[in-house]
């Protein structure tokens, strides 16, 4: 299990390549990456604030819970903070399990918890303004699937 | 007690962190104390449904006791991922 | 949309790296990889037979259906055939969408269809025997989620 | 008409592909014709619930008509992924 919180970009390809590599008790690998989206071509920068100390604790707790709940072979969570540009990867999670159902469910669970329970806040900067991204009710609702 | 603010709560209050002396028994009591201080606290704490609180880096409720707590953080709902 | 059926190993890291790269209208990337599993340390080789011609058609149909159903930004399916050793990647799917729910659902759907509707058959070779892998009722049941 | 066999169906019948002349109206009729030929076809087609069929590379049912079909394939349930 590995949890990383950093300002620097991470090497997505290298991470997925290394994740659970050479393990032959694993049949299914799922990875999710979140990307800075700019559908309307108006975003100049995405700023991510976090709560140092609590972030690492919250992510480790979420990762451990997923690992225990689905008996995962491995879990990886990487999340950036600071200033990101459109198209850059914000974060990734990866899960490894003997079968696909567990790997998918665990990755889905990790994302739901990470979205609403890890102390990150996004601010979108355009040429004209800078706005904090509002939490979505659908993200809160998604969490109820797991209780 | 250390009080931390994040995102727009930090911006409204105008600082990321402050140390205060308080006898407040619960988070709600602390919020009332802060609100009584200055307008910027009223602005930050106007709608509690839009706020979250963490006590010593664990999410908590507004009626949670502050007994033994060293660090209180106020922030909007998280938007990670 | 890209569908690849080949005997050769594929470069997983390079594929995920290239997939939907530099697209800023995409917020969520999901990828799944299936790995030759050998939990009990008895497998010497996994042989995958397929139906040339039908395989490509079936995979393209599945990929197109997923793309239409979830308005995906992109879809990738790669599946190997022939002889594989434990720990090797058998196949991968990748999905790109504006939001995570669509990317997860589409990848999950692709895997369910690919498992039971694409003409591949696995044979496990151990030192003592060689056995065709039996289809699981749970895989057939999983399909019913999508109709 | 080309008949293709895959996986253990191919192994039981002993060949991957053969060409046959048939007047069979449906897949089920064709299977009965094949069964009547030799023991190895009986062995391959003993349990239809364990078999799948594709007509011109599309999955089909056993009661599907063979009219105009050029390629019939028999195989066990798929196990890809």
Coordinates of C-alpha atoms in Angstrom, one line a residue:
Chain A
X1 CA 0.0 0.0 0.0
X2 CA 1.4 3.4 -1.0
X3 CA -0.1 6.9 -0.5
X4 CA 1.6 9.9 -2.0
X5 CA 0.7 13.6 -1.7
X6 CA 2.9 15.9 -3.7
X7 CA 3.0 19.2 -5.7
X8 CA 5.2 17.7 -8.4
X9 CA 3.7 15.8 -11.4
X10 CA 3.8 12.1 -11.1
X11 CA 4.9 9.6 -13.8
X12 CA 1.6 7.9 -14.6
X13 CA 2.9 5.4 -17.0
X14 CA 5.8 4.4 -14.7
X15 CA 3.3 4.1 -11.8
X16 CA 0.9 1.8 -13.5
X17 CA 3.7 -0.2 -15.0
X18 CA 5.3 -0.7 -11.5
X19 CA 2.0 -1.3 -9.7
X20 CA 1.7 -5.0 -8.7
X21 CA 4.2 -5.9 -11.4
X22 CA 5.4 -9.5 -11.4
X23 CA 2.7 -10.6 -9.0
X24 CA 1.1 -13.8 -10.3
X25 CA -1.6 -14.1 -7.6
X26 CA -3.3 -11.0 -9.1
X27 CA -5.7 -11.4 -12.0
X28 CA -7.2 -7.9 -12.2
X29 CA -5.7 -4.4 -12.1
X30 CA -7.8 -1.3 -12.2
X31 CA -6.5 2.2 -12.3
X32 CA -8.2 5.5 -12.4
X33 CA -6.7 8.9 -13.2
X34 CA -8.3 12.3 -12.7
X35 CA -7.4 14.9 -15.2
X36 CA -7.8 18.7 -15.2
X37 CA -10.7 19.2 -17.5
X38 CA -11.3 22.3 -19.5
X39 CA -14.3 21.5 -21.8
X40 CA -15.1 25.1 -22.7
X41 CA -11.5 26.1 -23.2
X42 CA -11.7 28.8 -20.5
X43 CA -9.6 27.4 -17.7
X44 CA -6.1 28.8 -17.4
X45 CA -5.1 27.0 -14.2
X46 CA -6.5 24.6 -11.5
X47 CA -5.3 25.3 -8.0
X48 CA -5.6 22.6 -5.5
X49 CA -5.3 23.4 -1.8
X50 CA -5.0 20.7 0.8
X51 CA -4.6 20.2 4.6
X52 CA -1.1 18.9 5.1
X53 CA -1.1 16.2 7.8
X54 CA -4.8 15.5 7.6
X55 CA -4.6 14.7 3.8
X56 CA -2.1 11.9 4.3
X57 CA -4.0 10.5 7.2
X58 CA -7.4 10.6 5.4
X59 CA -5.9 9.0 2.3
X60 CA -4.2 6.2 4.2
X61 CA -7.4 5.5 6.1
X62 CA -9.4 5.3 2.9
X63 CA -6.8 3.1 1.2
X64 CA -6.6 0.8 4.2
X65 CA -10.3 0.4 4.4
X66 CA -10.5 -0.5 0.7
X67 CA -7.6 -3.0 1.1
X68 CA -9.3 -4.7 4.0
X69 CA -12.8 -4.7 2.6
X70 CA -11.8 -6.3 -0.8
X71 CA -8.7 -8.2 0.4
X72 CA -6.7 -6.3 -2.2
X73 CA -3.3 -7.5 -3.3
X74 CA -2.2 -3.9 -3.4
X75 CA -3.5 -0.3 -3.4
X76 CA -1.9 2.9 -4.6
X77 CA -3.1 6.5 -4.2
X78 CA -1.3 9.5 -5.6
X79 CA -2.8 13.1 -5.3
X80 CA -1.2 16.3 -6.3
X81 CA -1.8 19.8 -4.9
X82 CA -0.7 23.3 -6.1
X83 CA -1.1 24.7 -9.5
X84 CA -2.0 22.4 -12.5
X85 CA -2.8 23.2 -16.1
X86 CA -5.6 21.6 -18.3
X87 CA -4.8 18.1 -19.4
X88 CA -2.5 17.4 -16.4
X89 CA -3.2 14.4 -14.2
X90 CA -4.4 15.5 -10.8
X91 CA -4.4 12.1 -9.1
X92 CA -4.6 8.4 -9.6
X93 CA -5.7 5.3 -7.7
X94 CA -4.8 1.7 -8.5
X95 CA -6.2 -1.5 -7.1
X96 CA -5.0 -5.1 -7.6
X97 CA -7.2 -8.2 -6.8
X98 CA -7.5 -11.8 -7.8
X99 CA -10.8 -11.0 -9.7
X100 CA -12.1 -8.0 -11.6
X101 CA -15.2 -7.4 -9.5
X102 CA -13.2 -6.6 -6.3
X103 CA -10.7 -4.5 -8.2
X104 CA -13.4 -2.4 -9.9
X105 CA -15.5 -2.0 -6.7
X106 CA -12.4 -1.0 -4.6
X107 CA -11.3 1.7 -7.2
X108 CA -14.8 3.0 -7.4
X109 CA -15.1 3.1 -3.6
X110 CA -11.7 4.8 -3.2
X111 CA -12.7 7.6 -5.7
X112 CA -16.0 8.2 -3.9
X113 CA -14.3 8.5 -0.5
X114 CA -11.4 10.5 -1.8
X115 CA -13.8 13.0 -3.6
X116 CA -15.8 13.8 -0.4
X117 CA -13.6 12.9 2.5
X118 CA -10.1 13.8 1.7
X119 CA -9.2 17.5 2.5
X120 CA -8.6 18.9 -1.0
X121 CA -10.2 21.9 -2.5
X122 CA -10.1 23.0 -6.1
X123 CA -10.1 26.5 -7.4
X124 CA -10.6 27.1 -11.1
X125 CA -8.8 30.1 -12.6
X126 CA -9.9 31.6 -15.9
X127 CA -8.8 34.9 -17.4
X128 CA -11.7 36.7 -15.8
X129 CA -12.2 35.0 -12.5
X130 CA -11.1 32.5 -9.9
X131 CA -13.8 30.3 -8.3
X132 CA -13.8 27.5 -5.8
X133 CA -15.3 24.4 -7.2
X134 CA -18.6 23.6 -5.4
X135 CA -19.0 20.1 -4.0
X136 CA -21.7 18.1 -5.8
X137 CA -24.7 16.5 -4.1
X138 CA -24.1 13.5 -6.4
X139 CA -20.7 12.9 -4.9
X140 CA -22.2 12.9 -1.4
X141 CA -25.0 10.5 -2.6
X142 CA -22.4 8.2 -4.3
X143 CA -20.9 7.6 -0.8
X144 CA -24.1 6.1 0.5
X145 CA -23.6 3.1 -1.8
X146 CA -20.9 1.8 0.5
X147 CA -22.4 1.9 3.9
Chain B
X1 CA -5.8 26.0 20.5
X2 CA -4.8 26.2 16.8
X3 CA -7.6 27.2 14.4
X4 CA -7.0 26.5 10.7
X5 CA -9.0 27.7 7.7
X6 CA -9.0 26.4 4.2
X7 CA -10.3 27.4 0.8
X8 CA -12.9 30.2 0.8
X9 CA -13.2 30.0 4.6
X10 CA -9.5 31.0 4.7
X11 CA -10.1 33.8 2.1
X12 CA -13.1 35.2 4.0
X13 CA -11.3 35.2 7.3
X14 CA -8.1 36.5 5.7
X15 CA -5.7 34.1 7.3
X16 CA -4.8 30.4 7.2
X17 CA -4.2 29.9 10.9
X18 CA -4.5 31.5 14.3
X19 CA -4.0 30.6 17.9
X20 CA -6.8 31.4 20.3
X21 CA -7.6 30.9 24.0
X22 CA -11.1 29.6 24.5
X23 CA -13.4 28.0 27.0
X24 CA -15.8 26.9 24.3
X25 CA -17.2 23.4 25.1
X26 CA -18.2 22.4 21.6
X27 CA -17.4 23.4 18.0
X28 CA -20.8 25.2 17.9
X29 CA -19.8 27.2 21.0
X30 CA -16.4 28.1 19.4
X31 CA -18.2 29.2 16.2
X32 CA -20.4 31.5 18.2
X33 CA -17.4 33.0 20.0
X34 CA -15.7 33.6 16.6
X35 CA -18.8 35.2 15.1
X36 CA -19.0 37.6 18.0
X37 CA -15.5 38.9 17.3
X38 CA -15.6 40.5 13.8
X39 CA -17.6 40.8 10.6
X40 CA -15.3 38.5 8.6
X41 CA -16.1 35.6 11.0
X42 CA -19.8 36.2 10.5
X43 CA -19.2 36.1 6.8
X44 CA -17.3 32.9 7.0
X45 CA -19.6 31.1 9.4
X46 CA -22.9 32.4 8.0
X47 CA -24.1 29.0 6.6
X48 CA -23.0 26.0 8.6
X49 CA -24.4 23.6 6.1
X50 CA -21.7 24.8 3.7
X51 CA -19.0 24.1 6.3
X52 CA -17.1 21.1 7.6
X53 CA -15.0 20.8 10.7
X54 CA -12.0 18.6 11.6
X55 CA -10.8 18.1 15.2
X56 CA -7.1 17.1 15.4
X57 CA -7.4 16.2 11.7
X58 CA -10.5 14.0 11.9
X59 CA -13.8 15.0 10.5
X60 CA -16.3 15.9 13.3
X61 CA -19.8 17.2 13.9
X62 CA -20.6 20.7 15.1
X63 CA -21.8 19.5 18.5
X64 CA -18.5 17.6 19.1
X65 CA -16.8 18.5 22.4
X66 CA -13.5 20.4 22.3
X67 CA -12.1 18.8 25.4
X68 CA -8.5 17.9 24.8
X69 CA -8.5 19.1 21.2
X70 CA -5.4 20.9 20.0
X71 CA -6.3 21.7 16.4
X72 CA -9.6 22.7 14.9
X73 CA -10.0 23.2 11.1
X74 CA -12.9 24.8 9.2
X75 CA -13.3 24.4 5.5
X76 CA -16.0 23.9 2.8
X77 CA -17.0 20.4 1.6
X78 CA -14.0 18.7 0.0
X79 CA -13.6 18.6 -3.8
X80 CA -10.7 16.3 -4.4
X81 CA -10.2 13.6 -6.9
Chain C
X1 CA -11.5 4.0 -30.7
X2 CA -8.9 1.3 -31.1
X3 CA -9.3 -2.5 -30.9
X4 CA -6.2 -4.6 -31.1
X5 CA -6.0 -8.5 -31.2
X6 CA -2.4 -9.8 -31.2
X7 CA -0.2 -12.6 -30.1
X8 CA 2.6 -10.3 -29.1
X9 CA 2.9 -8.7 -25.7
X10 CA 1.7 -5.1 -25.6
X11 CA 3.4 -2.2 -23.8
X12 CA 0.9 -1.5 -21.1
X13 CA 2.7 1.6 -19.7
X14 CA 3.0 3.1 -23.2
X15 CA -0.7 2.4 -23.9
X16 CA -2.0 4.0 -20.8
X17 CA 0.3 6.9 -21.2
X18 CA -0.8 7.6 -24.8
X19 CA -4.5 6.9 -24.1
X20 CA -6.5 10.2 -24.3
X21 CA -3.3 12.1 -23.7
X22 CA -3.4 15.9 -24.1
X23 CA -7.2 15.9 -24.2
X24 CA -8.5 18.6 -21.9
X25 CA -12.2 17.7 -22.3
X26 CA -11.7 14.5 -20.4
X27 CA -11.7 14.4 -16.6
X28 CA -11.6 10.7 -15.9
X29 CA -9.6 7.8 -17.2
X30 CA -10.1 4.2 -16.2
X31 CA -8.1 1.3 -17.3
X32 CA -8.4 -2.4 -16.5
X33 CA -5.7 -5.0 -17.2
X34 CA -6.2 -8.8 -16.9
X35 CA -3.2 -10.7 -15.8
X36 CA -2.4 -14.4 -16.0
X37 CA -3.0 -15.5 -12.4
X38 CA -1.3 -18.4 -10.7
X39 CA -2.3 -18.3 -7.1
X40 CA -1.2 -21.8 -6.3
X41 CA 2.0 -21.7 -8.2
X42 CA 1.1 -24.6 -10.4
X43 CA 0.5 -22.9 -13.8
X44 CA 3.2 -23.3 -16.3
X45 CA 1.4 -21.6 -19.2
X46 CA -1.9 -20.1 -20.2
X47 CA -3.0 -20.7 -23.8
X48 CA -5.6 -18.5 -25.4
X49 CA -7.4 -19.6 -28.4
X50 CA -9.6 -17.2 -30.4
X51 CA -11.8 -17.0 -33.5
X52 CA -9.9 -14.8 -36.0
X53 CA -12.3 -12.5 -37.8
X54 CA -15.1 -12.8 -35.3
X55 CA -12.9 -11.7 -32.4
X56 CA -12.2 -8.3 -34.0
X57 CA -15.8 -7.8 -35.0
X58 CA -17.1 -8.7 -31.5
X59 CA -14.6 -6.5 -29.7
X60 CA -15.3 -3.5 -32.1
X61 CA -19.0 -4.0 -31.5
X62 CA -18.6 -4.0 -27.8
X63 CA -16.3 -1.0 -27.8
X64 CA -18.7 1.0 -30.1
X65 CA -21.6 0.1 -27.8
X66 CA -19.8 1.4 -24.8
X67 CA -18.7 4.5 -26.6
X68 CA -22.2 5.4 -27.6
X69 CA -23.8 4.4 -24.4
X70 CA -21.6 6.6 -22.2
X71 CA -20.5 9.2 -24.8
X72 CA -17.0 8.3 -24.2
X73 CA -14.1 10.5 -25.3
X74 CA -12.2 7.4 -26.2
X75 CA -12.1 3.6 -25.9
X76 CA -9.2 1.2 -26.2
X77 CA -9.3 -2.6 -26.2
X78 CA -6.3 -4.8 -26.5
X79 CA -6.4 -8.6 -26.2
X80 CA -3.7 -11.1 -26.7
X81 CA -3.9 -14.7 -27.8
X82 CA -1.4 -17.6 -27.9
X83 CA 0.8 -18.7 -25.1
X84 CA 1.3 -16.5 -22.0
X85 CA 3.1 -17.1 -18.7
X86 CA 2.0 -16.2 -15.2
X87 CA 2.1 -12.5 -14.4
X88 CA 1.8 -11.5 -18.1
X89 CA -0.9 -9.1 -19.1
X90 CA -3.6 -10.8 -21.1
X91 CA -5.6 -7.8 -22.1
X92 CA -6.5 -4.2 -21.2
X93 CA -9.4 -1.9 -21.7
X94 CA -9.3 1.9 -21.2
X95 CA -12.1 4.4 -21.1
X96 CA -12.1 8.2 -21.1
X97 CA -15.0 10.4 -20.1
X98 CA -15.7 13.8 -18.7
X99 CA -16.7 12.4 -15.3
X100 CA -15.7 9.3 -13.4
X101 CA -19.1 7.5 -13.2
X102 CA -19.3 7.1 -17.0
X103 CA -15.6 6.0 -17.2
X104 CA -16.0 3.4 -14.5
X105 CA -19.4 2.0 -15.8
X106 CA -18.1 1.8 -19.3
X107 CA -14.9 -0.1 -18.3
X108 CA -17.0 -2.5 -16.1
X109 CA -19.5 -3.0 -19.0
X110 CA -16.7 -3.7 -21.5
X111 CA -15.1 -6.3 -19.3
X112 CA -18.5 -8.0 -18.7
X113 CA -19.2 -8.3 -22.4
X114 CA -15.7 -9.1 -23.3
X115 CA -15.6 -12.0 -20.8
X116 CA -18.7 -13.7 -22.1
X117 CA -19.3 -12.4 -25.7
X118 CA -15.9 -12.2 -27.3
X119 CA -14.6 -15.5 -28.8
X120 CA -11.6 -16.3 -26.6
X121 CA -11.0 -19.5 -24.7
X122 CA -8.4 -20.1 -22.1
X123 CA -6.5 -23.3 -21.4
X124 CA -4.4 -23.7 -18.3
X125 CA -1.3 -25.8 -18.6
X126 CA 0.3 -27.2 -15.5
X127 CA 3.0 -29.8 -15.3
X128 CA 0.4 -32.6 -14.9
X129 CA -2.4 -31.5 -17.1
X130 CA -4.0 -29.0 -19.5
X131 CA -7.6 -27.9 -18.8
X132 CA -10.0 -25.5 -20.5
X133 CA -11.1 -22.8 -18.1
X134 CA -14.8 -23.2 -17.5
X135 CA -17.1 -20.2 -18.0
X136 CA -18.5 -18.9 -14.7
X137 CA -22.2 -18.5 -14.0
X138 CA -21.3 -15.2 -12.2
X139 CA -19.9 -13.8 -15.5
X140 CA -23.2 -14.6 -17.3
X141 CA -25.1 -13.0 -14.4
X142 CA -22.9 -9.9 -14.5
X143 CA -24.1 -9.3 -18.0
X144 CA -27.7 -8.9 -17.0
X145 CA -26.8 -5.7 -15.1
X146 CA -26.6 -3.9 -18.5
X147 CA -29.8 -4.8 -20.2
Chain D
X1 CA -20.7 -24.5 -45.8
X2 CA -17.7 -24.0 -43.6
X3 CA -17.9 -25.5 -40.1
X4 CA -15.4 -24.2 -37.5
X5 CA -14.7 -25.7 -34.1
X6 CA -12.9 -24.1 -31.2
X7 CA -11.4 -25.1 -27.8
X8 CA -12.6 -28.5 -26.5
X9 CA -15.1 -28.8 -29.3
X10 CA -12.2 -28.7 -31.8
X11 CA -10.3 -31.2 -29.7
X12 CA -13.2 -33.7 -29.4
X13 CA -13.9 -33.5 -33.1
X14 CA -10.3 -33.6 -34.0
X15 CA -10.1 -30.8 -36.5
X16 CA -10.5 -27.0 -36.5
X17 CA -12.5 -26.7 -39.7
X18 CA -14.3 -28.7 -42.4
X19 CA -16.5 -28.1 -45.4
X20 CA -19.8 -29.9 -45.6
X21 CA -22.7 -30.0 -48.0
X22 CA -26.0 -29.9 -46.0
X23 CA -29.7 -29.2 -46.5
X24 CA -30.2 -28.6 -42.8
X25 CA -32.7 -25.8 -42.2
X26 CA -31.5 -24.8 -38.7
X27 CA -28.5 -25.1 -36.5
X28 CA -30.3 -27.8 -34.5
X29 CA -30.9 -29.8 -37.7
X30 CA -27.2 -29.4 -38.6
X31 CA -26.2 -30.7 -35.2
X32 CA -28.4 -33.8 -35.6
X33 CA -26.8 -34.4 -39.0
X34 CA -23.3 -34.2 -37.6
X35 CA -24.2 -36.4 -34.6
X36 CA -25.4 -39.1 -37.0
X37 CA -22.0 -39.2 -38.7
X38 CA -19.5 -40.4 -36.1
X39 CA -19.0 -40.9 -32.4
X40 CA -16.7 -37.9 -32.0
X41 CA -19.5 -35.6 -33.1
X42 CA -21.8 -37.2 -30.5
X43 CA -19.1 -36.5 -27.9
X44 CA -18.8 -32.9 -29.0
X45 CA -22.5 -32.2 -29.2
X46 CA -23.7 -34.2 -26.2
X47 CA -24.7 -31.2 -24.0
X48 CA -26.0 -28.3 -26.0
X49 CA -26.2 -26.1 -22.9
X50 CA -22.4 -26.2 -22.8
X51 CA -22.2 -25.1 -26.4
X52 CA -22.4 -21.8 -28.3
X53 CA -22.9 -21.2 -32.0
X54 CA -22.0 -18.3 -34.3
X55 CA -23.4 -17.9 -37.8
X56 CA -21.2 -15.8 -40.1
X57 CA -19.3 -14.7 -37.0
X58 CA -22.4 -13.5 -35.0
X59 CA -23.7 -15.3 -31.9
X60 CA -26.9 -17.1 -32.7
X61 CA -29.5 -19.5 -31.2
X62 CA -29.7 -23.2 -32.0
X63 CA -33.1 -22.7 -33.7
X64 CA -31.6 -20.0 -36.1
X65 CA -32.1 -20.8 -39.8
X66 CA -29.0 -21.6 -41.9
X67 CA -30.4 -20.0 -45.0
X68 CA -27.7 -18.0 -46.7
X69 CA -25.1 -18.8 -44.0
X70 CA -21.6 -19.5 -45.2
X71 CA -19.8 -20.1 -41.9
X72 CA -21.0 -21.9 -38.8
X73 CA -18.8 -22.1 -35.7
X74 CA -19.3 -24.2 -32.6
X75 CA -17.5 -23.6 -29.3
X76 CA -17.9 -23.6 -25.5
X77 CA -18.9 -20.5 -23.6
X78 CA -16.3 -17.9 -24.0
X79 CA -13.7 -17.2 -21.3
X80 CA -11.8 -14.1 -22.4
X81 CA -10.7 -11.1 -20.4

